[in-house]
PDB file of C-alpha atoms in Angstrom:
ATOM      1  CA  UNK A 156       1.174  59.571-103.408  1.00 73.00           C
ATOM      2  CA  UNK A 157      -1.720  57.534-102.736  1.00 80.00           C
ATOM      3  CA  UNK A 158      -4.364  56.937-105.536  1.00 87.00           C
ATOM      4  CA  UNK A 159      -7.919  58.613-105.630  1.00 92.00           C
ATOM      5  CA  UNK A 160     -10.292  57.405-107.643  1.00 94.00           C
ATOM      6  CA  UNK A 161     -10.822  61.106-109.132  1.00 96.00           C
ATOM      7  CA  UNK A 162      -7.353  60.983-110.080  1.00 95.00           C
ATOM      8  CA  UNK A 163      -7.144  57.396-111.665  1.00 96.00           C
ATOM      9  CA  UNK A 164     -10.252  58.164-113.633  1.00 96.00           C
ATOM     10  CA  UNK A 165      -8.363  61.467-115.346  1.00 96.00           C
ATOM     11  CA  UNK A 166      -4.967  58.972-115.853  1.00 96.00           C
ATOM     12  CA  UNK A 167      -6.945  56.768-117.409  1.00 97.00           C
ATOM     13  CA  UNK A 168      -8.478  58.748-119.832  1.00 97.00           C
ATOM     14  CA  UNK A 169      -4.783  60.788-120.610  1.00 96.00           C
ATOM     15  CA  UNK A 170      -3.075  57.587-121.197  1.00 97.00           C
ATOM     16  CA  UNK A 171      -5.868  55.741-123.234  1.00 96.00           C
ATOM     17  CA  UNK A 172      -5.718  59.108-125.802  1.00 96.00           C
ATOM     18  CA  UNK A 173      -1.604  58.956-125.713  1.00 95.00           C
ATOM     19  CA  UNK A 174      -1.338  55.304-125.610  1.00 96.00           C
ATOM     20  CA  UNK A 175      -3.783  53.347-127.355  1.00 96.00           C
ATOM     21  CA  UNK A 176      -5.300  55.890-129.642  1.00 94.00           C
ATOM     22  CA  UNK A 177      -8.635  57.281-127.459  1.00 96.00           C
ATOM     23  CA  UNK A 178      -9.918  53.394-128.209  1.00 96.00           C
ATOM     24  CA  UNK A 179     -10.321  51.489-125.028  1.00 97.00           C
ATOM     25  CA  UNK A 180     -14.165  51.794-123.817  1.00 97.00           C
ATOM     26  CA  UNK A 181     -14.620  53.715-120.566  1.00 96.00           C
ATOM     27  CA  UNK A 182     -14.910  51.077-117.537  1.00 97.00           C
ATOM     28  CA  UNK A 183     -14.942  51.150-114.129  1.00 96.00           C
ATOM     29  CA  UNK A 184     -11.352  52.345-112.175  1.00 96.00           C
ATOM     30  CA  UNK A 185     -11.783  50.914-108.327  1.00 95.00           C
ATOM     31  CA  UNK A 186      -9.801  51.092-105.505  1.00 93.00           C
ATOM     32  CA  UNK A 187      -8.779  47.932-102.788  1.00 88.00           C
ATOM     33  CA  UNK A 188      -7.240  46.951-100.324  1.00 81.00           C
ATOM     34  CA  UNK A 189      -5.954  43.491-101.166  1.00 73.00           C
ATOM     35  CA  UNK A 190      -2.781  42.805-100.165  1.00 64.00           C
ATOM     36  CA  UNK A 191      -2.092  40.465-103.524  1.00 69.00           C
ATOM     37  CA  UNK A 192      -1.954  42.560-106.188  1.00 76.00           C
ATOM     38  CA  UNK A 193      -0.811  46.162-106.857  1.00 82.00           C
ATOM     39  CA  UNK A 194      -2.938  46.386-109.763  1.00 87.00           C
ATOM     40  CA  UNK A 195      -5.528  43.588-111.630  1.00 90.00           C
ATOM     41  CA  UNK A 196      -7.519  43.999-114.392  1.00 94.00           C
ATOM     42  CA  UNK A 197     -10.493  41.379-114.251  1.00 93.00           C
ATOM     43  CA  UNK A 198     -13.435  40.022-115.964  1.00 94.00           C
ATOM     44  CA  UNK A 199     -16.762  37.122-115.515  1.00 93.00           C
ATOM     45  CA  UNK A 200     -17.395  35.253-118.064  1.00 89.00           C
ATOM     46  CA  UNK A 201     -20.628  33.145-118.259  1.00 89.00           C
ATOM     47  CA  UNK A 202     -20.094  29.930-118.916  1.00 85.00           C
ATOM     48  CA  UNK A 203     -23.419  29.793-121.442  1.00 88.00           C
ATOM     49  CA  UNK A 204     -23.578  32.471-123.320  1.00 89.00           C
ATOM     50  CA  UNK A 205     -19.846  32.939-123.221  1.00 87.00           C
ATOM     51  CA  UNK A 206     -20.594  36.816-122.815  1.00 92.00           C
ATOM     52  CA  UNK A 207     -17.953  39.129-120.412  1.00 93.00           C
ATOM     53  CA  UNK A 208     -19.295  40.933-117.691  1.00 94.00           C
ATOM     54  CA  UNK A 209     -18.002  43.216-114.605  1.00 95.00           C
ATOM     55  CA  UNK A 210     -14.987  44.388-116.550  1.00 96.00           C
ATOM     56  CA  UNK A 211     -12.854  46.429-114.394  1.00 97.00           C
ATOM     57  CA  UNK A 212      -9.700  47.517-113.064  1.00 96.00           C
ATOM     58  CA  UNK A 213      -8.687  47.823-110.002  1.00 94.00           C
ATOM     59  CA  UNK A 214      -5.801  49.710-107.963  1.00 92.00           C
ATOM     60  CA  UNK A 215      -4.301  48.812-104.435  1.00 87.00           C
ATOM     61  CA  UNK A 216      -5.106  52.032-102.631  1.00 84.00           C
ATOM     62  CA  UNK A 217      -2.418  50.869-100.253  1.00 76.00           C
ATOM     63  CA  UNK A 218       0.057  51.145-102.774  1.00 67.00           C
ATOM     64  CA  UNK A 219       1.526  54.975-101.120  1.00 65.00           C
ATOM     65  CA  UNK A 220       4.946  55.548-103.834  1.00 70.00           C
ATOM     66  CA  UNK A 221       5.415  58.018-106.594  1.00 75.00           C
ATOM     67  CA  UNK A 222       3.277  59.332-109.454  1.00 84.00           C
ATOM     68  CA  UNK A 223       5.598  57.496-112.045  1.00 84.00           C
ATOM     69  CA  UNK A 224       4.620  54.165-110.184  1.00 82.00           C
ATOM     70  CA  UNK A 225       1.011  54.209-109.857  1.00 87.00           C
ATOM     71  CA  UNK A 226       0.854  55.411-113.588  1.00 92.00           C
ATOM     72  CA  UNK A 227       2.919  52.763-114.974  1.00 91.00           C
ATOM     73  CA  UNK A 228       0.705  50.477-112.205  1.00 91.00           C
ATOM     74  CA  UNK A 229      -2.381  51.499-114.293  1.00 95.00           C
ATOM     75  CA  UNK A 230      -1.004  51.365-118.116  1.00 96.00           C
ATOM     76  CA  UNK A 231      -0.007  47.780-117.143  1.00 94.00           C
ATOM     77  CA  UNK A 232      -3.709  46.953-116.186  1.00 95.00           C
ATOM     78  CA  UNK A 233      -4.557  48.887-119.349  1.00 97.00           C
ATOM     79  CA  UNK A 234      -2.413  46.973-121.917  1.00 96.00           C
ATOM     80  CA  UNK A 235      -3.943  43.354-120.385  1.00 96.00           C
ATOM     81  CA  UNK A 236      -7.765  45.469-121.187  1.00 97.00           C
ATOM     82  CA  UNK A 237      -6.547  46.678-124.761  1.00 97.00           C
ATOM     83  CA  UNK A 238      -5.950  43.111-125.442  1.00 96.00           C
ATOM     84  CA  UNK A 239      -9.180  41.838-123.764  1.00 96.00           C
ATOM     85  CA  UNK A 240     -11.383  44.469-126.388  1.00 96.00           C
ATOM     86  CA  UNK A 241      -9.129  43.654-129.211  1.00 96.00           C
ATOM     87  CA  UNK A 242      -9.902  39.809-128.715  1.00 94.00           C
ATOM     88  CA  UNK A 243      -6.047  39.302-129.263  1.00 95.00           C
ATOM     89  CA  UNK A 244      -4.686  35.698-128.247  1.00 92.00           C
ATOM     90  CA  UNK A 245      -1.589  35.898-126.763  1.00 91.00           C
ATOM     91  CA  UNK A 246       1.012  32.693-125.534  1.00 89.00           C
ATOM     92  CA  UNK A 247      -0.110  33.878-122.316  1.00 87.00           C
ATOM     93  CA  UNK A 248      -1.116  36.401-119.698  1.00 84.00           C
ATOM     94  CA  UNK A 249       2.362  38.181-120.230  1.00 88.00           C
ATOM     95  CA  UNK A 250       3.182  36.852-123.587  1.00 90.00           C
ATOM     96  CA  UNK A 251       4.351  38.159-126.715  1.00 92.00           C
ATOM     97  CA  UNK A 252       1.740  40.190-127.034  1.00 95.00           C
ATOM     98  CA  UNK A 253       1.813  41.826-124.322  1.00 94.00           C
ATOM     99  CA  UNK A 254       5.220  42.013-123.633  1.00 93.00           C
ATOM    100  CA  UNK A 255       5.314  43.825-127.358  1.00 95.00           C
ATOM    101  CA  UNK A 256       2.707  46.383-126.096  1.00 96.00           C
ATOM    102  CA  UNK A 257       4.542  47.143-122.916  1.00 94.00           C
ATOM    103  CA  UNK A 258       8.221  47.757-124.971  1.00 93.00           C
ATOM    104  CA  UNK A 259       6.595  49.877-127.218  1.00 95.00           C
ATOM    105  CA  UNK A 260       4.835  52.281-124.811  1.00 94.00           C
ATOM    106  CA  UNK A 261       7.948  52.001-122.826  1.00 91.00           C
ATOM    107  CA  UNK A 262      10.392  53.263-126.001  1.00 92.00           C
ATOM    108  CA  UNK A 263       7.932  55.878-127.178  1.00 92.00           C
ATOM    109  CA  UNK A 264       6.372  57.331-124.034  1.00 90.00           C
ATOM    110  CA  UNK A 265       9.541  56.973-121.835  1.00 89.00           C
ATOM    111  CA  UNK A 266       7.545  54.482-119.350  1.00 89.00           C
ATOM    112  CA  UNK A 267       9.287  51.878-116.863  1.00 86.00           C
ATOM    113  CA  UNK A 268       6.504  49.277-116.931  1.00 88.00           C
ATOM    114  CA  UNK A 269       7.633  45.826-115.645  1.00 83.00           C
ATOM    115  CA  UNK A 270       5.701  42.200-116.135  1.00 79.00           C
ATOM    116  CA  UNK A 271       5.509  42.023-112.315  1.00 61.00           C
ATOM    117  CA  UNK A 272       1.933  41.976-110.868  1.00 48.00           C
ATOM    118  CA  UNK A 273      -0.005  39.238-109.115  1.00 40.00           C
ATOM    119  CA  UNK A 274      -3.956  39.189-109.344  1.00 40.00           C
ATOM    120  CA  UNK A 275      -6.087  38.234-106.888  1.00 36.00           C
ATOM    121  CA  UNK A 276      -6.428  34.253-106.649  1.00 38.00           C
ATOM    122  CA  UNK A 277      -9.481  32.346-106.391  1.00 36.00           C
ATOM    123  CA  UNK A 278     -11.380  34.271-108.798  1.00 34.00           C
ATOM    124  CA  UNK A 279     -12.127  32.022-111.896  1.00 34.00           C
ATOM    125  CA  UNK A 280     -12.591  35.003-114.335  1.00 33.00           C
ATOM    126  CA  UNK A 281      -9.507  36.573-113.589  1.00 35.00           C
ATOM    127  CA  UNK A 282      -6.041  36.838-115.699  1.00 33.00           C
ATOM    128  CA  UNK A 283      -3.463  34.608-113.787  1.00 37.00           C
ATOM    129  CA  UNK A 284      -0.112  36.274-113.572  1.00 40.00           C
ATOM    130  CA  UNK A 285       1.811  33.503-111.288  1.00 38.00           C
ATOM    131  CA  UNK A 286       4.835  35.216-110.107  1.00 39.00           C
ATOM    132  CA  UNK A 287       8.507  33.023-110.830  1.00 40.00           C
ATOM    133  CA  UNK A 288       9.824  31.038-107.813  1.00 48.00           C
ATOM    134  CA  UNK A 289      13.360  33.010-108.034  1.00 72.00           C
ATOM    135  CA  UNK A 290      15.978  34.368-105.269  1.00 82.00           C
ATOM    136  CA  UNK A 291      15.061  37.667-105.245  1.00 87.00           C
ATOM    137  CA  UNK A 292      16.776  40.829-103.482  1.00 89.00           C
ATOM    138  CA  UNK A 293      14.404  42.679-100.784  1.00 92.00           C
ATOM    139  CA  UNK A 294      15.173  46.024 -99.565  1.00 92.00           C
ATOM    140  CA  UNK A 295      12.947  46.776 -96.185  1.00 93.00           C
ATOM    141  CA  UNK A 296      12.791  50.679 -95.198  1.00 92.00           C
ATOM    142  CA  UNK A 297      11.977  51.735 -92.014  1.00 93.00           C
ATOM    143  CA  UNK A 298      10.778  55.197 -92.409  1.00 92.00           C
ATOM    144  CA  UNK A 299      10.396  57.730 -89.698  1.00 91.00           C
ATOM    145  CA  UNK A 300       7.013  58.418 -89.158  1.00 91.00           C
ATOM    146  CA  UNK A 301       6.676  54.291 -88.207  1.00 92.00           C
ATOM    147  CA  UNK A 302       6.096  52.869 -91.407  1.00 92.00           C
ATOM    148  CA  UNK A 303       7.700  50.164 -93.750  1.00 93.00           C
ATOM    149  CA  UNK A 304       7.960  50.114 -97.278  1.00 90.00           C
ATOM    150  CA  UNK A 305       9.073  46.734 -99.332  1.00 91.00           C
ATOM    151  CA  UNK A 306      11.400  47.349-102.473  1.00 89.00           C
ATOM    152  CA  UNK A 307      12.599  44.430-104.726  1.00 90.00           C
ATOM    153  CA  UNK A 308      16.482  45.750-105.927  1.00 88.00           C
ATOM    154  CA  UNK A 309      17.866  44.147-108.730  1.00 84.00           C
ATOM    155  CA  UNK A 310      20.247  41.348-107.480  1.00 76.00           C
ATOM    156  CA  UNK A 311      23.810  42.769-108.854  1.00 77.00           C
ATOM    157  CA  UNK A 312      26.385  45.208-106.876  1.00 78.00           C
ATOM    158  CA  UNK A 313      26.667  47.690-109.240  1.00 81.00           C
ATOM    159  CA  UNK A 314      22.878  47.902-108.997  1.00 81.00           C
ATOM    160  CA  UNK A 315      22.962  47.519-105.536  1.00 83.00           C
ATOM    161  CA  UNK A 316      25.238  50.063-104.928  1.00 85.00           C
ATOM    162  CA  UNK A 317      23.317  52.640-107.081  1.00 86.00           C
ATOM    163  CA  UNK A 318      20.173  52.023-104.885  1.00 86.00           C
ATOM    164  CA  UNK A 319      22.264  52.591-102.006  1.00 85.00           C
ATOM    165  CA  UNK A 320      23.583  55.752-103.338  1.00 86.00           C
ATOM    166  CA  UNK A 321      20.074  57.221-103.930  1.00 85.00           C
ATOM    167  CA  UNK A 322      18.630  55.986-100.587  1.00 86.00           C
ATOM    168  CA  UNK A 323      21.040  57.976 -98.722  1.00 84.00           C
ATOM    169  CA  UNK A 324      19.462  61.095-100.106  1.00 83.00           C
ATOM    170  CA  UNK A 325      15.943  60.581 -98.259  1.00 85.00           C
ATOM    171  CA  UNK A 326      16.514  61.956 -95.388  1.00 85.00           C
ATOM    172  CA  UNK A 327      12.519  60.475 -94.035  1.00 87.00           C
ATOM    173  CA  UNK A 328      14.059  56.742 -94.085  1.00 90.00           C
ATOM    174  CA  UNK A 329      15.545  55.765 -91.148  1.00 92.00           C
ATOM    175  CA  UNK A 330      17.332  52.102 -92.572  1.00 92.00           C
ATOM    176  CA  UNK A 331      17.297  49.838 -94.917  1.00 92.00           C
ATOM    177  CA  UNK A 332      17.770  46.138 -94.396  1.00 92.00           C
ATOM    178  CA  UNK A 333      18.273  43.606 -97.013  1.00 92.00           C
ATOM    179  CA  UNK A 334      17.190  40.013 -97.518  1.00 92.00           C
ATOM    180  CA  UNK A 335      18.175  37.597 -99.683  1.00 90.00           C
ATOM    181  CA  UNK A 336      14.666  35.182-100.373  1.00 89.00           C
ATOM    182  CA  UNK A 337      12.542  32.629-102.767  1.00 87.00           C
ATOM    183  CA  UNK A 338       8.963  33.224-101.054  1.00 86.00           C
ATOM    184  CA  UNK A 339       7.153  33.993-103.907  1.00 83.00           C
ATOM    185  CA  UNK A 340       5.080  36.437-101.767  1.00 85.00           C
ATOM    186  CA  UNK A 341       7.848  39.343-103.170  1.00 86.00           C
ATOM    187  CA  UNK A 342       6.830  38.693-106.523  1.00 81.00           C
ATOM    188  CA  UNK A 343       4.345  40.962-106.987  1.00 76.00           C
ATOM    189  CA  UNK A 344       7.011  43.799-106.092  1.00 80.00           C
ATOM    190  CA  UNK A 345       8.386  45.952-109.012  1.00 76.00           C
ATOM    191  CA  UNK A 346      12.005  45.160-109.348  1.00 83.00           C
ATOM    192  CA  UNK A 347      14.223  48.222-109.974  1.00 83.00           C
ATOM    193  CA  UNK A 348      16.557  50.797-108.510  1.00 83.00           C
ATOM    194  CA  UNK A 349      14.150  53.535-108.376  1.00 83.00           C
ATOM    195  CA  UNK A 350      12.464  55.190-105.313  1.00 82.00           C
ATOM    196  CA  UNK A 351       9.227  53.679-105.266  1.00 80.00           C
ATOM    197  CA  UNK A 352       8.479  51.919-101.930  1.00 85.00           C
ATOM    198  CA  UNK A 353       5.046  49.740-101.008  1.00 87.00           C
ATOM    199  CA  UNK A 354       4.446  50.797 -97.863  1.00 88.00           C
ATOM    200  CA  UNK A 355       3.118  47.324 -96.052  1.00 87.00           C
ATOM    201  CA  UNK A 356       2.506  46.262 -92.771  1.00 89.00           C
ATOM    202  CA  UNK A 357       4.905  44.319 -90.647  1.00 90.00           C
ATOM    203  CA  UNK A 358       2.770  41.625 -90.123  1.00 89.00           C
ATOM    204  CA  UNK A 359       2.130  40.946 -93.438  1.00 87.00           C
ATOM    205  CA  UNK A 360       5.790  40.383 -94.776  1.00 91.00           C
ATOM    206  CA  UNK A 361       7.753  39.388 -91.825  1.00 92.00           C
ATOM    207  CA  UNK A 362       6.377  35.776 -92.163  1.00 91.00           C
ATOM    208  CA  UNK A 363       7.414  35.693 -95.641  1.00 91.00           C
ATOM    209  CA  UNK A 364      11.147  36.798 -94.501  1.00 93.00           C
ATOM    210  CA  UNK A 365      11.151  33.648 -91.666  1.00 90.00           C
ATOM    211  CA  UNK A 366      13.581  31.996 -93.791  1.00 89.00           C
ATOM    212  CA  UNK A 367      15.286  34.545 -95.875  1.00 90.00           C
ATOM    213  CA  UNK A 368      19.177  35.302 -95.016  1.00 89.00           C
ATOM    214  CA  UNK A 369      19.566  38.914 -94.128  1.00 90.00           C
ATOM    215  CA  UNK A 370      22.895  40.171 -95.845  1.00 84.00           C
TER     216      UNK A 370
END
């Protein structure tokens, strides 16, 4: 599905009342169309007075997978603003604190969230989430209405071979290659065997793929 702002609004609200108690002040819920960051959850801060304005989140409106993805998408954003309005230091911007939040919504709310996101750069205000220089496994989908859809697999065959088992049940992808790469760019990709697919243009993730080894 691909997010509305009419629908992120009403998730928002759900999962502030189920999550974090109804205690997270209402803020803004905006769409992009960034290609660095699924989701980002941002901030200014004047360098005076020290005070915190434009506090937002924001959503990839790109991002077309399932409902279970763009929810977990938003939570993320929302644990990083519950600790923001809770003035909680953590190690850092996925550190023990976070990390805490995120296992505990995950055991009692039967979530999949993942430390995976990368925020926009540049923007002084913002949360940095660098994404690890790693080999990573990428799954590319051709589907058959044109479009391509980037998947990060987890890099073991029994995992590997799950993913492959499920794929073979969509009967709207047409193939699947895989690539074995460092680029970084594939970091901000969820890493798991489900069926959740960013669907991206060619020309922004062939260039990253110039020196991965296809398998």
């Amino acid at each position: 599905m691909v997010p509305t702002l009419e629908y992120l609004n009403r998730r928002f609200d759900h999962y502030n009342n189920l999550c974090f108690e109804g205690k997270l002040p209402k803020i803004p819920v905006e769409l992009t169309t960034s290609k660095r960051f699924l989701g980002n959850f941002s901030y200014r801060k004047n360098r005076l007075t020290r005070k915190c304005t434009d506090v937002k989140i924001k959503i990839n409106r790109l991002m077309d997978c399932d409902e279970a993805m763009l929810d977990d998408t938003l939570i993320h954003e929302m644990i990083h603003y519950y600790i923001f309005v809770n003035k909680i230091k953590d190690t850092s911007a996925h550190g023990r604190v976070f990390v805490g939040v995120m296992k505990a919504i995950n055991e009692q709310f039967g979530r999949h969230l993942e430390v995976s996101h990368k925020p926009l750069e540049g923007e002084e205000s913002v949360i940095k989430h660098e994404p690890t220089k790693r080999i990573r496994l990428v799954a590319v989908v051709a589907f058959r209405d044109g479009r391509f859809g980037i998947k990060v697999v987890p890099a073991s065959q029994e995992r590997l071979n799950l993913f492959n088992s499920r794929i073979k049940r969509i009967s709207d992808i047409l193939t699947v290659d895989y690539y074995l790469t460092e680029d970084p760019f594939f970091g901000r990709y969820p890493c798991s065997v489900a069926l959740r697919f960013c669907i991206v243009a060619q020309s922004d993730y062939l260039p990253h793929l110039a020196n991965a080894r296809k398998i």
